[in-house]
Short mmCIF file of C-alpha atoms and ligand atoms in Angstrom, two decimals:
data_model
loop_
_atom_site.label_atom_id
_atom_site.label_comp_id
_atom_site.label_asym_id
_atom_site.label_seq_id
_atom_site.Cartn_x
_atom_site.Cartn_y
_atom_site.Cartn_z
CA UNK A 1 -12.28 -36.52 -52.38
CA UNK A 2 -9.95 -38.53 -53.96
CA UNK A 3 -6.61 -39.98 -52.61
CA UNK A 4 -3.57 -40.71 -54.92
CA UNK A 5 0.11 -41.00 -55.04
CA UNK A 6 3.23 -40.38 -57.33
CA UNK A 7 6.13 -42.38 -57.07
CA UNK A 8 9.73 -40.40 -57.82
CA UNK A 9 13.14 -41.77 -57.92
CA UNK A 10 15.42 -40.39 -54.92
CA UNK A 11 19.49 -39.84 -55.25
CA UNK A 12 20.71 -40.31 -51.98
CA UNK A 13 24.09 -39.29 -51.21
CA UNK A 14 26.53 -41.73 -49.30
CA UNK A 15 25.47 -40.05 -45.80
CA UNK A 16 21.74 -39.91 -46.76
CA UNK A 17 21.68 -43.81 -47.69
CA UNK A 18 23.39 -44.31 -44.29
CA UNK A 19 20.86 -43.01 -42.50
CA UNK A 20 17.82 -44.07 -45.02
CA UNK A 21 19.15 -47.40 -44.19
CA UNK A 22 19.37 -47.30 -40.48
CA UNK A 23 16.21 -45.91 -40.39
CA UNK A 24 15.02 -48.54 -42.16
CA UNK A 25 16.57 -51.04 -39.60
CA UNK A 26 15.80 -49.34 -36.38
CA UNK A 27 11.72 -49.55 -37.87
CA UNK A 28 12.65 -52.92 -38.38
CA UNK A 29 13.83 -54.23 -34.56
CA UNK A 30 10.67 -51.35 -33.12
CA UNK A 31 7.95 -53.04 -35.51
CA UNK A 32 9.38 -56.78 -34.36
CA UNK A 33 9.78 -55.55 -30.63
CA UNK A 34 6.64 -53.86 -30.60
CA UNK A 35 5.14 -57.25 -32.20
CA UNK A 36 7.15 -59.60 -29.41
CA UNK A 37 5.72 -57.27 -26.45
CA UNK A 38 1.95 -57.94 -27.67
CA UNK A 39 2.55 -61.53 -27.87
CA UNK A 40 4.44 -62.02 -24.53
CA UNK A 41 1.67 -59.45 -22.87
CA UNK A 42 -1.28 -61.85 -24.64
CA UNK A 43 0.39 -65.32 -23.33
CA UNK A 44 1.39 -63.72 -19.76
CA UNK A 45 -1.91 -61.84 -19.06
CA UNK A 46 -4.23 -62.56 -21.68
CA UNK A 47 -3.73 -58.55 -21.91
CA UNK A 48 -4.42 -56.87 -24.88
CA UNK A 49 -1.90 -54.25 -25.30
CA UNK A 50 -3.40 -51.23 -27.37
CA UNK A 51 -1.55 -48.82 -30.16
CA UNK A 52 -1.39 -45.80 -27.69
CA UNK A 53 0.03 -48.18 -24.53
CA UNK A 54 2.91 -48.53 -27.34
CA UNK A 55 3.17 -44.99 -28.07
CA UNK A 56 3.29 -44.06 -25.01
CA UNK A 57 6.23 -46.30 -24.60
CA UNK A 58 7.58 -44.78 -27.57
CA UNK A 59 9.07 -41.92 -24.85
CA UNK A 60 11.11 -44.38 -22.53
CA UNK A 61 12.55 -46.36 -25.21
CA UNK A 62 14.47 -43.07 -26.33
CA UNK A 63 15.78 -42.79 -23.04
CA UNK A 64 17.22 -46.54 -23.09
CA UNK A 65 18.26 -46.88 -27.16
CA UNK A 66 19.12 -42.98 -28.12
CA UNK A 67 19.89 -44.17 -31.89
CA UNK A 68 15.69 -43.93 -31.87
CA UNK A 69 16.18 -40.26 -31.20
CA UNK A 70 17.35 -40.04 -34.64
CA UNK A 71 14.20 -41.32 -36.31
CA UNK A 72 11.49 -38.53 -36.89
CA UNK A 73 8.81 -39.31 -34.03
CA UNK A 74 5.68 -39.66 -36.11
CA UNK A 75 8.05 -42.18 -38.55
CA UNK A 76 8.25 -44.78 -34.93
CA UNK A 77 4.19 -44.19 -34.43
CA UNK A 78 3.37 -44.99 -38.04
CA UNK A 79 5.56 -48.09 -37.15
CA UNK A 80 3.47 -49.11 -34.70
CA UNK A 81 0.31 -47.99 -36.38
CA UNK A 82 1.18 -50.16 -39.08
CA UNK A 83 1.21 -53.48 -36.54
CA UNK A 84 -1.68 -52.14 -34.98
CA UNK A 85 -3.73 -52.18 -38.46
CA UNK A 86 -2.36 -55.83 -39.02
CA UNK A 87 -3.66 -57.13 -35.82
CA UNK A 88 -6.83 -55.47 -36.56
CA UNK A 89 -6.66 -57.11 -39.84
CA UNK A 90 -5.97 -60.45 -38.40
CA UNK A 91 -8.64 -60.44 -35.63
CA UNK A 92 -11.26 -59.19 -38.15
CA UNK A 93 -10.62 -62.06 -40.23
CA UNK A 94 -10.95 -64.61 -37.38
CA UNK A 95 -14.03 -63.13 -36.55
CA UNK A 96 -15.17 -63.84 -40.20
CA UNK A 97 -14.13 -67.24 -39.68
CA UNK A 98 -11.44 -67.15 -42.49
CA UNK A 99 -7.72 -68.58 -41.33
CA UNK A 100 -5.62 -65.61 -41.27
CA UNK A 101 -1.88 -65.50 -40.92
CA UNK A 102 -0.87 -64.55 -37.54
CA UNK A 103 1.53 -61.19 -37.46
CA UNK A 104 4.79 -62.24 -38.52
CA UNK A 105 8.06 -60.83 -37.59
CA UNK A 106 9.77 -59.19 -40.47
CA UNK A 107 13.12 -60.17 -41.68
CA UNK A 108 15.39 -57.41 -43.65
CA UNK A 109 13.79 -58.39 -46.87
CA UNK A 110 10.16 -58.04 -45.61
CA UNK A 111 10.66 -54.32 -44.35
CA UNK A 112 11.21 -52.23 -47.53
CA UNK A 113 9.82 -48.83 -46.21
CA UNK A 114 8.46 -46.01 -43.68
CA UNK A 115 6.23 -43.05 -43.91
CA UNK A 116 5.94 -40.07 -42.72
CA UNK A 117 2.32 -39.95 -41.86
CA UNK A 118 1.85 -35.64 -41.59
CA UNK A 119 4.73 -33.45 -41.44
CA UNK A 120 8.32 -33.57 -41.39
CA UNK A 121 9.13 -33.09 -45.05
CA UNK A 122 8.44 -30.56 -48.00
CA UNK A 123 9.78 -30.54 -51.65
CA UNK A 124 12.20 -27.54 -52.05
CA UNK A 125 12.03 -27.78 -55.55
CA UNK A 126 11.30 -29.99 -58.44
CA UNK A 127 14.65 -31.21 -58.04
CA UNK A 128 14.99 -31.05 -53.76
CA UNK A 129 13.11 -32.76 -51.13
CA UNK A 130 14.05 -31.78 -47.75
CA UNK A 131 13.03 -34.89 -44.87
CA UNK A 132 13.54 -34.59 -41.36
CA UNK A 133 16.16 -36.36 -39.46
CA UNK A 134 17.66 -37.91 -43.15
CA UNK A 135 18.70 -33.95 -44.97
CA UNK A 136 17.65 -32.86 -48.35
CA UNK A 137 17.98 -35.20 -51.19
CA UNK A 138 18.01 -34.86 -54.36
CA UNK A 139 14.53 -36.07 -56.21
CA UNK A 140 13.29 -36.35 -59.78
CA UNK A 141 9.93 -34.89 -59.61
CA UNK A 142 9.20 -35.81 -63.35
CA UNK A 143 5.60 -35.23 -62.96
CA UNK A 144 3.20 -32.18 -61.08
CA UNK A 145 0.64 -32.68 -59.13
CA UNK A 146 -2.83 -32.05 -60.05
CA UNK A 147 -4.10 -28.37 -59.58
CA UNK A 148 -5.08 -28.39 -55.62
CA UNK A 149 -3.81 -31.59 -54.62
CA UNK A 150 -3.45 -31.48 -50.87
CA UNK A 151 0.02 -33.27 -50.27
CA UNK A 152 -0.66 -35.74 -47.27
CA UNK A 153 2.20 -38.02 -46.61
CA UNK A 154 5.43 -39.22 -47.80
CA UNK A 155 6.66 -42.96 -47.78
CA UNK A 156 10.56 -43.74 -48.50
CA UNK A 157 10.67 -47.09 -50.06
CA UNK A 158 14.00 -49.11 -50.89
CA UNK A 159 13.37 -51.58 -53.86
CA UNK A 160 16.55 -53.28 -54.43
CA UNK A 161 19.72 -50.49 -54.85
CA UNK A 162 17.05 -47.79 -55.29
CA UNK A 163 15.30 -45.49 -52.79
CA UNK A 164 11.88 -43.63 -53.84
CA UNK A 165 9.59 -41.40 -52.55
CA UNK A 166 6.17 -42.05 -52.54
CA UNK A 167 3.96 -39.29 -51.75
CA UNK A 168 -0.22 -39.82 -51.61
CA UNK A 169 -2.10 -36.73 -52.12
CA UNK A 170 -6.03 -35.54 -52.20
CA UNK A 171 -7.42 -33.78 -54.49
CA UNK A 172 -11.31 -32.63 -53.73
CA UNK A 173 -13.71 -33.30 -56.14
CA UNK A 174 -14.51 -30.73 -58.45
CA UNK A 175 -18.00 -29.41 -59.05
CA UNK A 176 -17.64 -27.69 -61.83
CA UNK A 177 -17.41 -29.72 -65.52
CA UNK A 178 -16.57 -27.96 -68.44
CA UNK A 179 -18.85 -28.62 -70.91
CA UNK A 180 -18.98 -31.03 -73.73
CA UNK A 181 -17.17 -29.74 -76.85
CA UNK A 182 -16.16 -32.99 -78.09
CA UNK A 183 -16.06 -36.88 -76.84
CA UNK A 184 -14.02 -39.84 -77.68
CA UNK A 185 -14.93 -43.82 -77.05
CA UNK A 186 -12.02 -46.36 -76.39
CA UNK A 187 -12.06 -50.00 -76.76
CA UNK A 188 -9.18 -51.32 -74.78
CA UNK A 189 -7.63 -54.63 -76.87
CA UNK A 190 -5.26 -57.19 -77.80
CA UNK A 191 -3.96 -55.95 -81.09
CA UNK A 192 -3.92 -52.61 -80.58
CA UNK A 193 -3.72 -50.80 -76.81
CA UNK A 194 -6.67 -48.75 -77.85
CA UNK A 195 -8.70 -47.89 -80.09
CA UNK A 196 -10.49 -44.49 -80.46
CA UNK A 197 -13.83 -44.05 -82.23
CA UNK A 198 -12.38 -41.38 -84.58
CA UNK A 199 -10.25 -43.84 -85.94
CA UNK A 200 -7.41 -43.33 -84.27
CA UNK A 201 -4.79 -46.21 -82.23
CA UNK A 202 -2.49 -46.14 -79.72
CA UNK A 203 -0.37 -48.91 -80.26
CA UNK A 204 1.87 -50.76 -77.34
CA UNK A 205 5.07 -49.23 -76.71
CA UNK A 206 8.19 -51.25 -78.60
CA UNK A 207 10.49 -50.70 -76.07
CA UNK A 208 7.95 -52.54 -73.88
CA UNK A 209 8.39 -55.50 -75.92
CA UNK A 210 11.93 -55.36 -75.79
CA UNK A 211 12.20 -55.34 -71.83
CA UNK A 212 9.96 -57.79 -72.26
CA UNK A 213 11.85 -60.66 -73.77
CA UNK A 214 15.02 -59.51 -71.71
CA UNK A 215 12.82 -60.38 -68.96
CA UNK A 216 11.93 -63.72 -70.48
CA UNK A 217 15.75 -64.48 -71.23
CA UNK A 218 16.84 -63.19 -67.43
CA UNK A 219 14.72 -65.81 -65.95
CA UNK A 220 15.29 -68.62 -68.48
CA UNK A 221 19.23 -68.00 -66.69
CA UNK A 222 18.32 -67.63 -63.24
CA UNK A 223 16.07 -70.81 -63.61
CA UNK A 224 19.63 -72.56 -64.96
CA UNK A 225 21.71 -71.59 -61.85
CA UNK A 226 21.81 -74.15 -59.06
CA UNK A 227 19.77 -73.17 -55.60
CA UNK A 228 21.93 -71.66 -52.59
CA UNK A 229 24.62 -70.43 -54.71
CA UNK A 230 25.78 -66.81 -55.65
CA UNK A 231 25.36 -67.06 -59.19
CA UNK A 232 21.67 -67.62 -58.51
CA UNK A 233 21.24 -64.84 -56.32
CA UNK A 234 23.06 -62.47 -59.03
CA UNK A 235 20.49 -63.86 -61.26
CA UNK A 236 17.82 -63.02 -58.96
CA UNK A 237 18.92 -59.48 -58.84
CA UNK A 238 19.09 -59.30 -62.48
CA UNK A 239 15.33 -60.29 -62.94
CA UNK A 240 14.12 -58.29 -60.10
CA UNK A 241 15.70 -55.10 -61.92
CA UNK A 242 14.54 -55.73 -64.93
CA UNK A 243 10.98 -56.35 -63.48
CA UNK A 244 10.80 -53.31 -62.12
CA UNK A 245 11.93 -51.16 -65.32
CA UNK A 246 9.08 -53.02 -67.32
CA UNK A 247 6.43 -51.61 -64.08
CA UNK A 248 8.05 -48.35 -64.44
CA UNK A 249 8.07 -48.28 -67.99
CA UNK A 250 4.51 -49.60 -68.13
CA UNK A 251 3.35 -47.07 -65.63
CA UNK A 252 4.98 -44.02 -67.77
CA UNK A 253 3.08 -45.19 -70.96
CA UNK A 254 -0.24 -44.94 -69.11
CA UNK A 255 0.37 -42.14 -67.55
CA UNK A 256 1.28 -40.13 -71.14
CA UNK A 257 -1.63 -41.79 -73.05
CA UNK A 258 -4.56 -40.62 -70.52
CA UNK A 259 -2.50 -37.38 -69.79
CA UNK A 260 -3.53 -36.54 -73.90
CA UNK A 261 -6.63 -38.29 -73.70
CA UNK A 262 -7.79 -35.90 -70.75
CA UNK A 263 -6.39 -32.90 -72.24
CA UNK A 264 -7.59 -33.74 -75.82
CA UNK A 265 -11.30 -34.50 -74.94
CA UNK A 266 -13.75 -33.47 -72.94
CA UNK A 267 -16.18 -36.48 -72.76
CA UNK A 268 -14.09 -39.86 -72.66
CA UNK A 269 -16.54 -42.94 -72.61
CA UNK A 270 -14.97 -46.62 -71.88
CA UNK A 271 -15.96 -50.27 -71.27
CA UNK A 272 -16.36 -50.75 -67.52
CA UNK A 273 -13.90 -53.57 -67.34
CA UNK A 274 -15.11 -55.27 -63.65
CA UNK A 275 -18.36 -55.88 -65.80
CA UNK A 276 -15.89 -57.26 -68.64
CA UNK A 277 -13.58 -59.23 -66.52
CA UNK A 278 -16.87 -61.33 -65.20
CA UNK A 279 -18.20 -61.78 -68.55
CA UNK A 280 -15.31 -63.06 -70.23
CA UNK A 281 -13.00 -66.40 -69.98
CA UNK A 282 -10.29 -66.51 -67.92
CA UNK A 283 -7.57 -66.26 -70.45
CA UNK A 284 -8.88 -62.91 -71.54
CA UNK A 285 -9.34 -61.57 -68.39
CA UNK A 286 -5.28 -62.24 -67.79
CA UNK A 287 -4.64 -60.37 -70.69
CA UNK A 288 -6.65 -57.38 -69.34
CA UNK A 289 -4.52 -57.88 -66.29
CA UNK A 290 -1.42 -57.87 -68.41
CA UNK A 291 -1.84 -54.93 -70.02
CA UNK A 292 -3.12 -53.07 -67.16
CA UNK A 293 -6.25 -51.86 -68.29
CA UNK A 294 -7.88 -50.57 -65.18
CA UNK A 295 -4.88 -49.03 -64.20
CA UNK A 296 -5.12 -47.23 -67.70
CA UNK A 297 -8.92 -46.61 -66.72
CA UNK A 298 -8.38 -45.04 -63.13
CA UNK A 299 -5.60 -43.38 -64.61
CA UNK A 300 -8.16 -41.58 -66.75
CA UNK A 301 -10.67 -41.63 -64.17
CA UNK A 302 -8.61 -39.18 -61.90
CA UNK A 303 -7.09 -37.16 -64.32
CA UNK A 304 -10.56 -36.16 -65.99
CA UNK A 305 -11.77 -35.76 -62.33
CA UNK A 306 -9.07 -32.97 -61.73
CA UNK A 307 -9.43 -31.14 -64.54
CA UNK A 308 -13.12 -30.86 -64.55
CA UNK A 309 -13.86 -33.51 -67.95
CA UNK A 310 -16.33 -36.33 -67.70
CA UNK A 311 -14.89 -39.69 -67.63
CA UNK A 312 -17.74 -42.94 -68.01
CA UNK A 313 -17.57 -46.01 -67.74
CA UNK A 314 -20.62 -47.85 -70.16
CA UNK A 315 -21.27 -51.60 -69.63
CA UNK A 316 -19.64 -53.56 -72.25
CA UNK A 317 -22.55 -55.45 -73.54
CA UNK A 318 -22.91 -55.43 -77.03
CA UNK A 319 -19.81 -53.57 -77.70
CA UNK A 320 -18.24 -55.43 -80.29
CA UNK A 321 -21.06 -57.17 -81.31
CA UNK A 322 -24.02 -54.38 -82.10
CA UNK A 323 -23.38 -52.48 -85.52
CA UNK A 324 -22.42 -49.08 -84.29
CA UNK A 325 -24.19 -47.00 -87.60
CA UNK A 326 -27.58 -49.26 -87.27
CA UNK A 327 -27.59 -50.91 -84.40
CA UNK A 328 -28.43 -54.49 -86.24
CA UNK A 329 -26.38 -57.14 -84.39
CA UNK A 330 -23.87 -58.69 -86.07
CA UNK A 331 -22.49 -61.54 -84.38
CA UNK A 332 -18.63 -62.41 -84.19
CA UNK A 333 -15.69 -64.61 -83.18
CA UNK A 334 -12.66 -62.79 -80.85
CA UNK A 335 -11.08 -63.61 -84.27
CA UNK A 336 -13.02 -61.67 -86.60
CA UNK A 337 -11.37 -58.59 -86.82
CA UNK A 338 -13.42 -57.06 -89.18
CA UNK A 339 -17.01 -55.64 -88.45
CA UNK A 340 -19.53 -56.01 -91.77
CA UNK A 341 -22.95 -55.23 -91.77
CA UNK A 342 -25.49 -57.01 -93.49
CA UNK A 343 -28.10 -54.46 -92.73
CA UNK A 344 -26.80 -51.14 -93.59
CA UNK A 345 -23.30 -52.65 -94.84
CA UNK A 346 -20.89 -50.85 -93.54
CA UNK A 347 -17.36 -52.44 -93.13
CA UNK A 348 -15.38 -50.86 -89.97
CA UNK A 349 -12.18 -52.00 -88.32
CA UNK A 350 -13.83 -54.22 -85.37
CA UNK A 351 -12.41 -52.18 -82.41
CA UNK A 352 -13.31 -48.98 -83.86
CA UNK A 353 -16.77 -50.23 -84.22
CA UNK A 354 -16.62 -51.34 -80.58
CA UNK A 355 -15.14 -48.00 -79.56
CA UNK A 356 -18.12 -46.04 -81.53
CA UNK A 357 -20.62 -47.84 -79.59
CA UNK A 358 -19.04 -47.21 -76.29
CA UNK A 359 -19.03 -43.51 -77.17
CA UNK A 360 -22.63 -43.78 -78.21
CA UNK A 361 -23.24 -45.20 -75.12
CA UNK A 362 -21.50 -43.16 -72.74
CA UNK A 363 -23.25 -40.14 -74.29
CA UNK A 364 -26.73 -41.26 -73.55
CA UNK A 365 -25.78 -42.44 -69.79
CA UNK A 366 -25.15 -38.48 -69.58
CA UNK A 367 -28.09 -37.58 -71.40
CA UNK A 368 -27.05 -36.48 -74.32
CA UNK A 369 -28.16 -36.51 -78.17
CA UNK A 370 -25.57 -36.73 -80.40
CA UNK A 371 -26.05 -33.46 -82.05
CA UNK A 372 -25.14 -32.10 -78.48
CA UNK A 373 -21.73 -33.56 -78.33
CA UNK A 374 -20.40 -32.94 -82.03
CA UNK A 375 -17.91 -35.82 -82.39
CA UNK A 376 -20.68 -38.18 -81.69
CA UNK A 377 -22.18 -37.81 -85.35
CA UNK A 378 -19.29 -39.20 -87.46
CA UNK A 379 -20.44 -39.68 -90.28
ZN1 ZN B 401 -25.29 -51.58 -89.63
#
């Protein structure tokens, strides 16, 4: 089984964002409440007040503060679940003898969303989500779920002057693979964003780049303003916004590239980068941070999952290094971008020589001879 979630962009109407926000702010005072009563019954009584005490309560404090009425019920429990998992989290941690942070109280910009855990919501449309207690709002569902994903809850997040909908979903795993008509290898890089053993690159996005250095610019200003005043606060905004088009940008161009990976091959074989990110320096493991590899990777992962393809991850050693036509070693700098052989002398493009051993590799992890998966034999 696996467990994922889509993100889509909400439009709220003026009476929807009224009541998205006070939602939002009637979580708010229950999770900080909630949080104050387990404190007060700890220092009083040494009592150790338990999630379902608290839901119980849940009943009585709609009879004092009716404005709770208007919240969905299972919204206030997942509230309270919520403080229940971070106590959990925080007494765990003590037990492990780390120093953990004790629950905080949350201030308006530390409360950003609430979920509803089971029911109370269901997409009319690609363009309509209807949500209990807040009306039916109108949603960009850019993107379909996979083929028998079992939709399981929905969160409403506010980041900055935008509301989305996240919405987690399982889909069980498949037993049935098709088989192996053809295969591809990537090598993840710098240069490029991949390379694919039949030759082929997928370069970074331009309009990345361009956010990119807007980015760089919006914080070279915000880092002129003077502290406490409003210009630095617009400033903030500014960089905050255009941080988050550059993550939703980023996430897009991941999404598209594995989406035609998955549906283009049926064997993809790639570097399993938690091996990588140990073997190499730190300054190349930012990088793979940077451009969001294993994001790109579990991207992948999933997508081949759902539609049946076979997705494998091959340790990285010798990638770049091994000639992939003889197997002689041929050793290199991160700076030689050319691979030469001395032994069979062939001269490849060094990630698509990487990328052809991967695929080699990933083929014999699932037992196969290269005349079995066709692309394999390129030459
Ligand atoms: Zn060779």
């Amino acid at each position: 089984m696996l467990r994922l979630s889509y993100k889509f962009r909400l439009y709220p109407n003026k009476t929807h964002l009224q009541k998205l926000e006070s939602t939002l702010e009637l979580c708010r005072e229950l999770y900080n409440s909630a949080l104050l009563h387990r404190i007060s019954a700890w220092q009083k009584a040494r009592y150790h007040v338990t999630y379902t005490e608290q839901a119980n309560s849940l009943v009585e404090i709609k009879q004092v503060r009716p404005e709770f009425e208007e919240v969905h019920s299972q919204v206030l429990q997942d509230v309270l679940r919520r403080l229940d998992k971070n106590f959990r989290a925080f007494f765990r941690r003590l037990k492990m003898g780390e120093k953990p942070g004790f629950p905080r109280f949350k201030g308006r910009n530390w409360y950003k969303s609430f979920c509803y855990p089971q029911s109370g919501w269901q997409f009319l449309s690609d363009r309509k989500i209807q949500i209990s207690k807040i009306g039916i709002i109108r949603v960009k569902r850019h993107r379909n779920f996979p083929e028998g994903a079992r939709l399981k809850t929905l969160t409403l997040k506010k980041e900055i002057d935008r509301w989305y909908a996240i919405v987690s979903f399982e889909i069980p795993d498949r037993k049935d693979k098709v088989p192996i008509r053809n295969a591809v290898g990537i090598d993840v890089g710098i240069d490029a964003f991949a390379t694919l053993s039949d030759g082929a690159k997928i370069e970074n996005p331009r309009y990345l780049g361009r956010t990119e250095s807007k980015l760089a610019e919006a914080q070279r200003v915000f880092s002129r303003k003077r502290k406490g005043t409003k210009a630095r606060e617009k400033a903030m905004v500014r960089v905050a916004k255009i941080h988050r088009k550059i993550v939703n940008q980023r996430r897009d161009f991941l999404h598209k590239v594995s989406r035609y990976l998955v549906d283009t091959y049926d064997l993809i074989a790639f570097e399993d980068l938690k091996i990588k990110n140990m073997m190499q320096n730190g300054n190349l493991a930012k990088s793979i941070g940077d451009c969001s590899w294993g994001r790109f990777l579990q991207y992948i992962a999933y997508k081949a999952e759902s539609a049946g393809k076979h997705a494998i991850g091959v340790a990285p050693r010798g990638t770049s290094q091994n000639c992939s036509n003889c197997g002689a070693r041929v050793p290199k700098l991160l700076s030689d971008r050319v691979h030469i052989c001395n032994k069979c002398h062939i001269v490849l493009d060094r990630d698509i020589n990487a990328s052809r051993n991967i695929l080699r590799l990933g083929t014999s992890l699932l037992g196969l001879s290269p005349g079995e998966a066709p692309c394999v034999s390129w030459e």
